Tab-separated table of C-alpha atoms and ligand atoms in Angstrom:
chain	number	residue	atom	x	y	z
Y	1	UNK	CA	0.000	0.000	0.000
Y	2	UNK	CA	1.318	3.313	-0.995
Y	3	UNK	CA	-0.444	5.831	1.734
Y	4	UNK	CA	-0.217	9.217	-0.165
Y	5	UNK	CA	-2.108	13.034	0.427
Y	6	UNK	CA	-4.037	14.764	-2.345
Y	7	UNK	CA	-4.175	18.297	-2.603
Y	8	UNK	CA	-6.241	20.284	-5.200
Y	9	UNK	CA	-5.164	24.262	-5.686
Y	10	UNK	CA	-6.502	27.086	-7.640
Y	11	UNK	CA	-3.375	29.177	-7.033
Y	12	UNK	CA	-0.203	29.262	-8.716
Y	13	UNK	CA	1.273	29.908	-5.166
Y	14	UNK	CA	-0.731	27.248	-3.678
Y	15	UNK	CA	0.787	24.873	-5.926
Y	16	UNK	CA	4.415	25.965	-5.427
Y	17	UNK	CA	4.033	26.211	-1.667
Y	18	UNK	CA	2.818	22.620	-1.694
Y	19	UNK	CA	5.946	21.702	-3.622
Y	20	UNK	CA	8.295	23.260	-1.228
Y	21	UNK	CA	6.778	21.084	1.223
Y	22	UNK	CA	7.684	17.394	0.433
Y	23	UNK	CA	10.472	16.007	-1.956
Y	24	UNK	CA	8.010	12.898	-2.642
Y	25	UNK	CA	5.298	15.642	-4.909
Y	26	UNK	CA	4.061	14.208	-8.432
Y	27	UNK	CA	1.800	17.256	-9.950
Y	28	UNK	CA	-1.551	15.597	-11.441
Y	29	UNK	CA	-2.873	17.679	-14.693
Y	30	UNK	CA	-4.970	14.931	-17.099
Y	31	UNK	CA	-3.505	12.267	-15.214
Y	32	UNK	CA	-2.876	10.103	-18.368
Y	33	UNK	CA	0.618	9.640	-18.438
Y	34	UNK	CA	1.467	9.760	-14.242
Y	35	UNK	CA	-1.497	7.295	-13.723
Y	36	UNK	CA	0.100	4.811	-16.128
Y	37	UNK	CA	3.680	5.250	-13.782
Y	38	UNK	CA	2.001	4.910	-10.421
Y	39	UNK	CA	-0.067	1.736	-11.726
Y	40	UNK	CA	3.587	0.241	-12.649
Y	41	UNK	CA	4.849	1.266	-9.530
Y	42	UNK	CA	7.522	3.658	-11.216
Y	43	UNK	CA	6.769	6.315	-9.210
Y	44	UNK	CA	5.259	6.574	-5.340
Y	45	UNK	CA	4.585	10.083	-4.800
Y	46	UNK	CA	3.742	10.818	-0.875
Y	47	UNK	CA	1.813	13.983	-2.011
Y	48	UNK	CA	-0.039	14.535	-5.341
Y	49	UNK	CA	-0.965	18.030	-6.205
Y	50	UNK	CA	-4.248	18.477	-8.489
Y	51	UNK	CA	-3.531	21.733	-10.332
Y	52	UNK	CA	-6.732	21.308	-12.881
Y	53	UNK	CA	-8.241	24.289	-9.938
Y	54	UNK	CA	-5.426	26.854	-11.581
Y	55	UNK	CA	-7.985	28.320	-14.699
Y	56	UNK	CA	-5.780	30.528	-15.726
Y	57	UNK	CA	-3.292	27.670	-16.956
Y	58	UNK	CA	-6.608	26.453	-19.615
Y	59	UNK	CA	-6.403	29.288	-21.911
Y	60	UNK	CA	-5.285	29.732	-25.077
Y	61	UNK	CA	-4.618	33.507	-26.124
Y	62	UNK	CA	-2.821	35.460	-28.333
Y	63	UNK	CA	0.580	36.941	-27.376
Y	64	UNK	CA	1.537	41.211	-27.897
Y	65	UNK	CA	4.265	39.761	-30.631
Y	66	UNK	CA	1.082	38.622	-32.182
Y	67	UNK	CA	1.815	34.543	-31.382
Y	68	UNK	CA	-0.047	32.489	-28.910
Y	69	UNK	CA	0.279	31.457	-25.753
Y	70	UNK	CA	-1.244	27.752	-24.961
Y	71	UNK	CA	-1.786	27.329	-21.222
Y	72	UNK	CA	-0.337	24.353	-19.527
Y	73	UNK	CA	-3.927	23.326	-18.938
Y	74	UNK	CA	-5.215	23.858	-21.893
Y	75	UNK	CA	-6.040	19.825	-23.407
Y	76	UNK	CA	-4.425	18.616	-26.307
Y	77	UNK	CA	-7.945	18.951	-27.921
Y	78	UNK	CA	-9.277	22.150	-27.202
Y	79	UNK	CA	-5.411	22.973	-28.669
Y	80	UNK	CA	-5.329	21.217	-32.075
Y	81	UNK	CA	-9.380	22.500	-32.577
Y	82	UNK	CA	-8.589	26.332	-31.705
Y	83	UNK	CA	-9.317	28.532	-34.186
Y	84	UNK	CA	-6.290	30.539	-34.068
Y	85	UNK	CA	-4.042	27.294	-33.667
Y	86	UNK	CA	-6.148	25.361	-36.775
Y	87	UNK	CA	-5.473	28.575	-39.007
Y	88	UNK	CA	-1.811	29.552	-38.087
Y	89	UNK	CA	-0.320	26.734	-36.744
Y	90	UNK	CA	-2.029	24.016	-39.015
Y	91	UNK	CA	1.228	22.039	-38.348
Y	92	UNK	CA	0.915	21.783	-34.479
Y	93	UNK	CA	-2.638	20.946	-35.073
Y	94	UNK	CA	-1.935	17.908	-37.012
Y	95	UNK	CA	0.662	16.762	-35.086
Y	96	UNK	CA	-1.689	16.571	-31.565
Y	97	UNK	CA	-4.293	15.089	-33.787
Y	98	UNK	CA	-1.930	11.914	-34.582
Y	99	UNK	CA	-0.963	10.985	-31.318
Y	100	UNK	CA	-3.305	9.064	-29.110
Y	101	UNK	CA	-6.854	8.472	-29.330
Y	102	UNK	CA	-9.743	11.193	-28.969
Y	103	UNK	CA	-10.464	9.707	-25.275
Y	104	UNK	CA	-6.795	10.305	-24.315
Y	105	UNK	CA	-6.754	14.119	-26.010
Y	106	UNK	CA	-9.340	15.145	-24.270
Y	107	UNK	CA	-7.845	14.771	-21.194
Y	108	UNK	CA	-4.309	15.399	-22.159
Y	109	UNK	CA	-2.981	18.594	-21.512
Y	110	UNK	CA	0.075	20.804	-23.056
Y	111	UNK	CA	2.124	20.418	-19.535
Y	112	UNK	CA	1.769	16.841	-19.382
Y	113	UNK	CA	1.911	15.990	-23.108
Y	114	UNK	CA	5.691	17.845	-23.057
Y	115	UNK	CA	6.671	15.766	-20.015
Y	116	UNK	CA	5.112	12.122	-21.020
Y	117	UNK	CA	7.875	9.772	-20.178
Y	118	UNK	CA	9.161	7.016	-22.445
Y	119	UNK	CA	7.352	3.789	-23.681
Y	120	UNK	CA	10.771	2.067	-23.823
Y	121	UNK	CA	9.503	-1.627	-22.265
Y	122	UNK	CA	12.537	-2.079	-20.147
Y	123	UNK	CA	11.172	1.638	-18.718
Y	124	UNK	CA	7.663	0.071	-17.976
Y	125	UNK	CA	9.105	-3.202	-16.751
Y	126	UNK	CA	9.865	-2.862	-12.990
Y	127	UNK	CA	11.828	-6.794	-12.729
Y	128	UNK	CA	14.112	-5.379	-15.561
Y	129	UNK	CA	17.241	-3.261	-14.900
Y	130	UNK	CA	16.835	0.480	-16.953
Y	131	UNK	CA	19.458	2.994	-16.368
Y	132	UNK	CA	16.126	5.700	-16.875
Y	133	UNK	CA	14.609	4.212	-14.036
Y	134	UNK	CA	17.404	3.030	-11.829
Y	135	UNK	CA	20.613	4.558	-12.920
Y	136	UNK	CA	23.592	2.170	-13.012
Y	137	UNK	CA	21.327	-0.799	-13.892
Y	138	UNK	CA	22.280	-1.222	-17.229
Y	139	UNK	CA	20.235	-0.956	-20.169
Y	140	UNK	CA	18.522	-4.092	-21.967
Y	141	UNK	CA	17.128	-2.621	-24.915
Y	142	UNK	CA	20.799	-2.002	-26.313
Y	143	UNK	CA	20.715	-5.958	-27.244
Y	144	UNK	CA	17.153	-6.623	-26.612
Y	145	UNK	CA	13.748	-5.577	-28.214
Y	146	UNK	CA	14.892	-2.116	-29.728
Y	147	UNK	CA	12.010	-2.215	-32.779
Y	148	UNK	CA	11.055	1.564	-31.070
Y	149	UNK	CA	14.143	2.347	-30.191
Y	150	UNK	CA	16.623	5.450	-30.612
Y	151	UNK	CA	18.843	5.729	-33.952
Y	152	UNK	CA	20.765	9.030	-33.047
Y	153	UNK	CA	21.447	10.994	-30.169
Y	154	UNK	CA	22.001	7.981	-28.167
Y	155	UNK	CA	24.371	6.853	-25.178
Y	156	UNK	CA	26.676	3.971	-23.450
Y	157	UNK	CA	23.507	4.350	-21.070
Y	158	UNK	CA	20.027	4.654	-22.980
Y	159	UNK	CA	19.008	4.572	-26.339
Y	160	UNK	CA	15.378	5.506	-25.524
Y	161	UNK	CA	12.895	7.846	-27.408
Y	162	UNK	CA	10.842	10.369	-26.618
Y	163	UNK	CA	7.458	9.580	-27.543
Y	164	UNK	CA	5.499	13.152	-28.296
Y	165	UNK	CA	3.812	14.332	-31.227
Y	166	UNK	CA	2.854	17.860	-30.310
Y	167	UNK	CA	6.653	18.243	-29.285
Y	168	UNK	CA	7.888	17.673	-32.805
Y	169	UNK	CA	5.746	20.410	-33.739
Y	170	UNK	CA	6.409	22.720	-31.111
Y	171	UNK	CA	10.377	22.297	-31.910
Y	172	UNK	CA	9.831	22.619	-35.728
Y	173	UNK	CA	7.877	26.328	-34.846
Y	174	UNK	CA	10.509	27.145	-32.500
Y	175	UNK	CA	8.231	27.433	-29.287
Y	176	UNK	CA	9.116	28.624	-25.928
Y	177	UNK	CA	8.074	26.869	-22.395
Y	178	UNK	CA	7.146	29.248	-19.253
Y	179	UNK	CA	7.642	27.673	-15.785
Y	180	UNK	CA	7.454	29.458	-12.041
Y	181	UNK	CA	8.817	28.665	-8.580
Y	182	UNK	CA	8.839	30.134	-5.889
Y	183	UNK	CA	11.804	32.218	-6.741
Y	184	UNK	CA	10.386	33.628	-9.989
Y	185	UNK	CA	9.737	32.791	-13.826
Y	186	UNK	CA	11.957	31.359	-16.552
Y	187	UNK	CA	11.339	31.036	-20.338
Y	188	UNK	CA	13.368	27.976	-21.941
Y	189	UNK	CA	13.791	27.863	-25.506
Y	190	UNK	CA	12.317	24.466	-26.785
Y	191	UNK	CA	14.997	22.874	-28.373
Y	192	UNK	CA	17.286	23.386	-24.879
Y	193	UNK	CA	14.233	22.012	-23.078
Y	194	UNK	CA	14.437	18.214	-23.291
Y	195	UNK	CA	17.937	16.474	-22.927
Y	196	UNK	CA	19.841	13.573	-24.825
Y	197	UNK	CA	20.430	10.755	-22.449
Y	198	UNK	CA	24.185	11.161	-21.901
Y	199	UNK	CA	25.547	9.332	-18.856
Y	200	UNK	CA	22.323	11.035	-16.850
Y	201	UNK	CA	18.857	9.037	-18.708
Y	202	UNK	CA	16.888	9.677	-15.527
Y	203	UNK	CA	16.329	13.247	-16.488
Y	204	UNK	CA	14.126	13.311	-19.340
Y	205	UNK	CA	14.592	17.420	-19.243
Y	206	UNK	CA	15.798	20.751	-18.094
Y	207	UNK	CA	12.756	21.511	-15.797
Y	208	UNK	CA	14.055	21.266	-11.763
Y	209	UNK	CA	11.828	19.767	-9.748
Y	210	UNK	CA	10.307	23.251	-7.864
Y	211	UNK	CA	8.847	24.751	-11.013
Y	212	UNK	CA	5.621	24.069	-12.630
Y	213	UNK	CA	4.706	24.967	-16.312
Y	214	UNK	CA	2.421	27.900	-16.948
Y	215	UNK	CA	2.225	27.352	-20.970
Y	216	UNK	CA	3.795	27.128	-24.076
Y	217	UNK	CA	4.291	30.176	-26.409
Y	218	UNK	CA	4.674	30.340	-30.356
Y	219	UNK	CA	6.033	32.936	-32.182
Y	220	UNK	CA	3.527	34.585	-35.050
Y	221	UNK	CA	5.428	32.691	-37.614
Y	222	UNK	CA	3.405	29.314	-38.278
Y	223	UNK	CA	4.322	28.366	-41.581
Y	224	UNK	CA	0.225	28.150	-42.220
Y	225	UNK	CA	1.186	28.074	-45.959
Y	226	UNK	CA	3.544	24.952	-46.306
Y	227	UNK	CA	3.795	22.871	-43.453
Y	228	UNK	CA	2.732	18.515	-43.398
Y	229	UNK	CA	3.377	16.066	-40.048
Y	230	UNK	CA	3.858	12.946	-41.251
Y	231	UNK	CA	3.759	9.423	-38.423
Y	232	UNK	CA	4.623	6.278	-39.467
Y	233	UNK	CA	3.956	3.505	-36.902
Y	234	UNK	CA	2.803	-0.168	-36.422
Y	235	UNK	CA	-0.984	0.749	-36.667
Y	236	UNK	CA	-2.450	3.488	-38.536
Y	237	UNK	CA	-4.003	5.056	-35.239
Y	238	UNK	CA	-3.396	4.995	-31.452
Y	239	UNK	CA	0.037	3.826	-31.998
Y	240	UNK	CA	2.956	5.904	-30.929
Y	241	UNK	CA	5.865	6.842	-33.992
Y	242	UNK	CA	8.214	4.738	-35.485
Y	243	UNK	CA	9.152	8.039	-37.097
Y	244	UNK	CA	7.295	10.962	-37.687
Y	245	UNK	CA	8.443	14.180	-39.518
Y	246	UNK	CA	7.534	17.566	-38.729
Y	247	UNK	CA	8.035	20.002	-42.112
Y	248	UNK	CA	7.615	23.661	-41.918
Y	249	UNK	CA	9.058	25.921	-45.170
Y	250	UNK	CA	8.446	29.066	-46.580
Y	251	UNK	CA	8.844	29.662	-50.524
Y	252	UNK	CA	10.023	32.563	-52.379
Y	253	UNK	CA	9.883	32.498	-56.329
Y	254	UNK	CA	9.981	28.832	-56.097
Y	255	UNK	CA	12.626	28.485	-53.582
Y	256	UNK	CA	13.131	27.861	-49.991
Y	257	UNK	CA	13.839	30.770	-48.186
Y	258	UNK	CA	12.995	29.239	-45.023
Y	259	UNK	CA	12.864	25.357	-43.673
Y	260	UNK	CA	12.402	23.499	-40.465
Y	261	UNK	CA	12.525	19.586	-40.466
Y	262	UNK	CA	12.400	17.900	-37.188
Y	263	UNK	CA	11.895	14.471	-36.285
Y	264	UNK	CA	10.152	11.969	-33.171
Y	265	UNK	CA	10.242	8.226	-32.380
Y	266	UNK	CA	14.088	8.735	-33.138
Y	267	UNK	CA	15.413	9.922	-30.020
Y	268	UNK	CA	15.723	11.068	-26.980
Y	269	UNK	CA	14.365	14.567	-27.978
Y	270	UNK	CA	12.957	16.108	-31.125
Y	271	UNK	CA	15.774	15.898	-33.562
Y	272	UNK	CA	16.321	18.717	-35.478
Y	273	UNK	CA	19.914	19.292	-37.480
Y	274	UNK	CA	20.334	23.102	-38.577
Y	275	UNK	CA	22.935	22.251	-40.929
Y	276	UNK	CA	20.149	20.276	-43.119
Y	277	UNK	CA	18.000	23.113	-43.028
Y	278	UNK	CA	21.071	25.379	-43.913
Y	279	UNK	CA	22.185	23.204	-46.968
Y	280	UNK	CA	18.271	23.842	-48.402
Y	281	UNK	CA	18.496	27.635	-48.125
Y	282	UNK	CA	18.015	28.977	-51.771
Y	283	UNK	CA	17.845	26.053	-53.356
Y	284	UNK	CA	14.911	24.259	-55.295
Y	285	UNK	CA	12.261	22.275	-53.405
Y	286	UNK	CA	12.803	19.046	-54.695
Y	287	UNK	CA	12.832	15.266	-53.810
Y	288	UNK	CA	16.150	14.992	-54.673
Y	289	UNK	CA	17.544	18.692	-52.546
Y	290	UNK	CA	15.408	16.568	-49.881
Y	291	UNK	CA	17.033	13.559	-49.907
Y	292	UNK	CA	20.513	15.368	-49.395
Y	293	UNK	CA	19.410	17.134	-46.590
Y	294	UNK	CA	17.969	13.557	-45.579
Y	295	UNK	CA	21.672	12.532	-45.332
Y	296	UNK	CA	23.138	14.816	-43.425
Y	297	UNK	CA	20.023	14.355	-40.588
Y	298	UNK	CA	20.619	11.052	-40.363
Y	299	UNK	CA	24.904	11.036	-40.604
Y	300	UNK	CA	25.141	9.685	-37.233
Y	301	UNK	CA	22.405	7.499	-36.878
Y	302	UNK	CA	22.809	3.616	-35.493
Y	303	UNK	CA	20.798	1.585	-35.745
Y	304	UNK	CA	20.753	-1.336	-32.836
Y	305	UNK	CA	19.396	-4.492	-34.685
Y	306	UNK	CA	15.194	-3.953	-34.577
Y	307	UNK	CA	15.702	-0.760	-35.264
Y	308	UNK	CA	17.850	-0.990	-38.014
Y	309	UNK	CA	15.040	-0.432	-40.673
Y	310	UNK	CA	14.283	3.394	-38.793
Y	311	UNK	CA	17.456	4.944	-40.594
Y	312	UNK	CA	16.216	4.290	-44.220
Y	313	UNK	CA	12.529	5.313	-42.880
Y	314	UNK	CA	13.805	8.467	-41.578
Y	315	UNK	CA	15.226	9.631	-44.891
Y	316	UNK	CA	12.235	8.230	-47.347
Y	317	UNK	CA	10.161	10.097	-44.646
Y	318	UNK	CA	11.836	13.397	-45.013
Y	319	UNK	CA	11.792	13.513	-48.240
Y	320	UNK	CA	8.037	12.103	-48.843
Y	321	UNK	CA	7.206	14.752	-45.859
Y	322	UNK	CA	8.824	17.852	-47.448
Y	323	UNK	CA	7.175	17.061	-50.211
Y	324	UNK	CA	3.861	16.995	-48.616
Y	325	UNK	CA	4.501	20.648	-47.234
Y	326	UNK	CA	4.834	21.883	-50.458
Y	327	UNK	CA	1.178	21.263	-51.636
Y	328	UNK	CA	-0.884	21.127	-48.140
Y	329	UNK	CA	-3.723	20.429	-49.671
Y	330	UNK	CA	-2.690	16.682	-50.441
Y	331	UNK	CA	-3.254	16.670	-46.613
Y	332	UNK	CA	-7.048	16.127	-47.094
Y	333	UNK	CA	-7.827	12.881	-45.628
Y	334	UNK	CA	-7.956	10.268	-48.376
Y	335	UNK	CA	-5.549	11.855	-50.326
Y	336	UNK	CA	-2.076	10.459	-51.400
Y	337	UNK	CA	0.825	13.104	-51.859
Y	338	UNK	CA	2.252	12.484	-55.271
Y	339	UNK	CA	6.002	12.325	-54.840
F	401	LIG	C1	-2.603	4.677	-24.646
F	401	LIG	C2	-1.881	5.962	-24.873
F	401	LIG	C3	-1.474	6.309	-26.142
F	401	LIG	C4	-0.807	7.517	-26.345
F	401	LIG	N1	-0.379	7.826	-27.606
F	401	LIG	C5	0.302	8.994	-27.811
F	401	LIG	C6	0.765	9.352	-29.109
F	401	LIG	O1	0.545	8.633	-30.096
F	401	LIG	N2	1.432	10.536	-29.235
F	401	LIG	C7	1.680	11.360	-28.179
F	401	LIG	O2	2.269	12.414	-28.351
F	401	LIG	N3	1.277	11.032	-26.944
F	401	LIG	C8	0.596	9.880	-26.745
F	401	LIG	N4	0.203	9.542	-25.490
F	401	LIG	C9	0.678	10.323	-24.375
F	401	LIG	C10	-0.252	11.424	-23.963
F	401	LIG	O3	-0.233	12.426	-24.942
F	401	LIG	C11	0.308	11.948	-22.626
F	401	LIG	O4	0.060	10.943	-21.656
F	401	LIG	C12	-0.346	13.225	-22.209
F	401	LIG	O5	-0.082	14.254	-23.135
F	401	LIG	C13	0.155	13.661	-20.829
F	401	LIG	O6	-0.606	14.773	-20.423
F	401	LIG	P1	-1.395	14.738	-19.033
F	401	LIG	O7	-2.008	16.065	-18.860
F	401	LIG	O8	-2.330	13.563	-18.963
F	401	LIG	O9	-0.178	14.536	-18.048
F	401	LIG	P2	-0.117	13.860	-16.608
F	401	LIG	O10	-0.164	12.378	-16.761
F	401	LIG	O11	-1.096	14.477	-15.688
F	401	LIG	O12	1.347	14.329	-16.202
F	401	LIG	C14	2.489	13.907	-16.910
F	401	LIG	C15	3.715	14.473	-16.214
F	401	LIG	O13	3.732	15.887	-16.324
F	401	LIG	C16	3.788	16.519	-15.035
F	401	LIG	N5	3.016	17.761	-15.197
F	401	LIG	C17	1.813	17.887	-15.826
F	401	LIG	N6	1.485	19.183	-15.931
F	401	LIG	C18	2.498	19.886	-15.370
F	401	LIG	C19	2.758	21.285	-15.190
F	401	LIG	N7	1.902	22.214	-15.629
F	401	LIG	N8	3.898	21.650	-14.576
F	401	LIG	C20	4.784	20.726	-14.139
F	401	LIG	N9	4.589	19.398	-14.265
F	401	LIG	C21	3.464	18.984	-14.886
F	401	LIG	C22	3.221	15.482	-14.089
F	401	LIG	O14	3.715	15.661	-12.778
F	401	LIG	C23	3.740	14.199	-14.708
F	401	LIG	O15	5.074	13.998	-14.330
F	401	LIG	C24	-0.523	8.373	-25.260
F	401	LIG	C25	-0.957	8.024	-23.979
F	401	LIG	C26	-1.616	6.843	-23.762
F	401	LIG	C27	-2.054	6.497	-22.375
């Protein structure tokens, strides 16, 4: 039996001063990934502290820079249907909308969707050693079932991914995260927010364990005109990414004047390589500019034995992806992109 005390705020300050109080805290928001932990016995938090009371966190607004903020609270649904996030960031939209089920997005929310743990097995499996879970352990999946596993990015220690949709989108539109404690407020910029596993796989991220997210900003650019999200996985729905693409460009006369290209399901954050998106600066879209651009992305990548098969995926995905952004409207469902 794992005797615990629930505590539901409305405050901000409510919710930090309850943090300050016992090392042991989990925060609660839609409770779908920490439920899943607790029920695995992963986690035993001696206090758990409700913060759905905090309103403010739920809503979506638009920023003075003329972005938009998405509170912490604010569920993955009410985020990919918003009207402002549907029309200028069609790219996050699609992204939330191919992760999970409806069920699960509904109660999902932008805090918790950005701090969802891995589905590595060994993770999930308590009997198994997992340098995430119990550093020094050792990590099975390097010669064990890596199918899902991490082709770049990875260490001596863990070679797991990180499992978010919305986060490949929110690092392709460069996105900021807001957190408070009790000493004051921080912005992080998105791509120094999660971490590669180095020789420290417990910590998924740079968050420190007295803050609390207030929300998620974007800056006005949205790349509403080309943009595509592409997932490839087991199942066509409610299956989590083998690989998934995130393409955001911006055309001038026919050329790129402006790319992003980040991938999931590859590793231990959303992988995006500047260098690619450099070496497409200027020049024509095509499959075949793509495919270079493919190649340096991927110039590191391992793959582990399962896995092996994710390194050619990656780069037909790219390419088939930054395709798609080109002409959006092959998006409708039903359609096929012609290559
Ligand atoms: C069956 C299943 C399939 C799924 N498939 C996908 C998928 O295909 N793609 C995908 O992207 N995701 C998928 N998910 C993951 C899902 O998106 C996440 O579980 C969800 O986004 C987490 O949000 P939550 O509000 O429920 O978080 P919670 O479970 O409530 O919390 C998760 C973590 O975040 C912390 N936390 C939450 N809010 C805050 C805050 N404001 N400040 C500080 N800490 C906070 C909690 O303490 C906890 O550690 C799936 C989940 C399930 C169960």
């Amino acid at each position: 039996m794992n005797n615990f005390s629930y505590q539901k705020v409305s405050e901000t300050a409510d919710a930090l001063d309850q943090i300050s109080k016992c090392n042991l805290t989990q925060i609660i928001a839609g409770g779908t990934n920490i439920i899943d932990l607790w029920k695995y016995n992963l986690i035993q938090p001696k206090l758990l502290i409700d913060i759905n009371g905090i309103e403010k966190f739920k809503r979506i607004q638009q920023t003075e820079d003329g972005g938009l903020f998405l509170g912490a609270l604010a569920t993955n649904s009410d985020t990919a249907y918003h009207m402002e996030v549907e029309k200028n960031y069609p790219l996050l939209s699609r992204a939330i909308l191919a992760g999970a089920s409806a069920q699960i997005r509904n109660s999902a929310t932008n805090g918790g969707n950005i701090l969802q743990r891995t589905r590595c097995y060994y993770f999930y499996d308590a009997a198994s050693p997992c340098n995430k879970r119990k550093p020094g352990s050792g990590c099975p999946a390097k010669n064990g079932l890596n199918r899902m596993h991490a082709i770049v990015g990875t260490s001596e220690d863990c070679i797991a991914v990180f499992p978010s949709d919305m986060c490949v989108a929110l690092a392709a539109l460069e996105a900021v995260v807001h957190v408070v404690s009790s000493v004051g407020k921080r912005e992080i910029k998105f791509s120094a927010f999660h971490r590669l596993p180095g020789n420290t796989p417990e910590i998924d991220n740079n968050l420190q364990p007295n803050e609390i997210i207030t929300g998620i900003s974007l800056p006005p650019e949205g790349f509403a005109e080309n943009y595509s999200y592409l997932k490839l996985r087991d199942r066509n729905s409610y299956a989590f990414a083998l690989v998934s693409v995130a393409t955001g460009m911006k055309l001038e006369n026919g050329l790129i004047q402006k790319i992003r290209i980040v991938l999931g399901g590859i590793a231990h954050k959303p992988w995006r390589v500047p260098e690619a998106e450099d070496f497409l600066i200027g020049k024509n879209p095509t499959a075949v500019n793509f495919a270079s651009a493919a190649e340096l992305i991927l110039k590191d990548a391992k793959g582990f034995g399962d896995n092996d098969f994710k390194i050619e995926l990656s780069k037909r995905a790219i390419v088939r992806n930054c395709i798609m952004a080109i002409h959006p409207e092959t998006l409708r469902p039903g359609a096929q992109p012609s290559l």
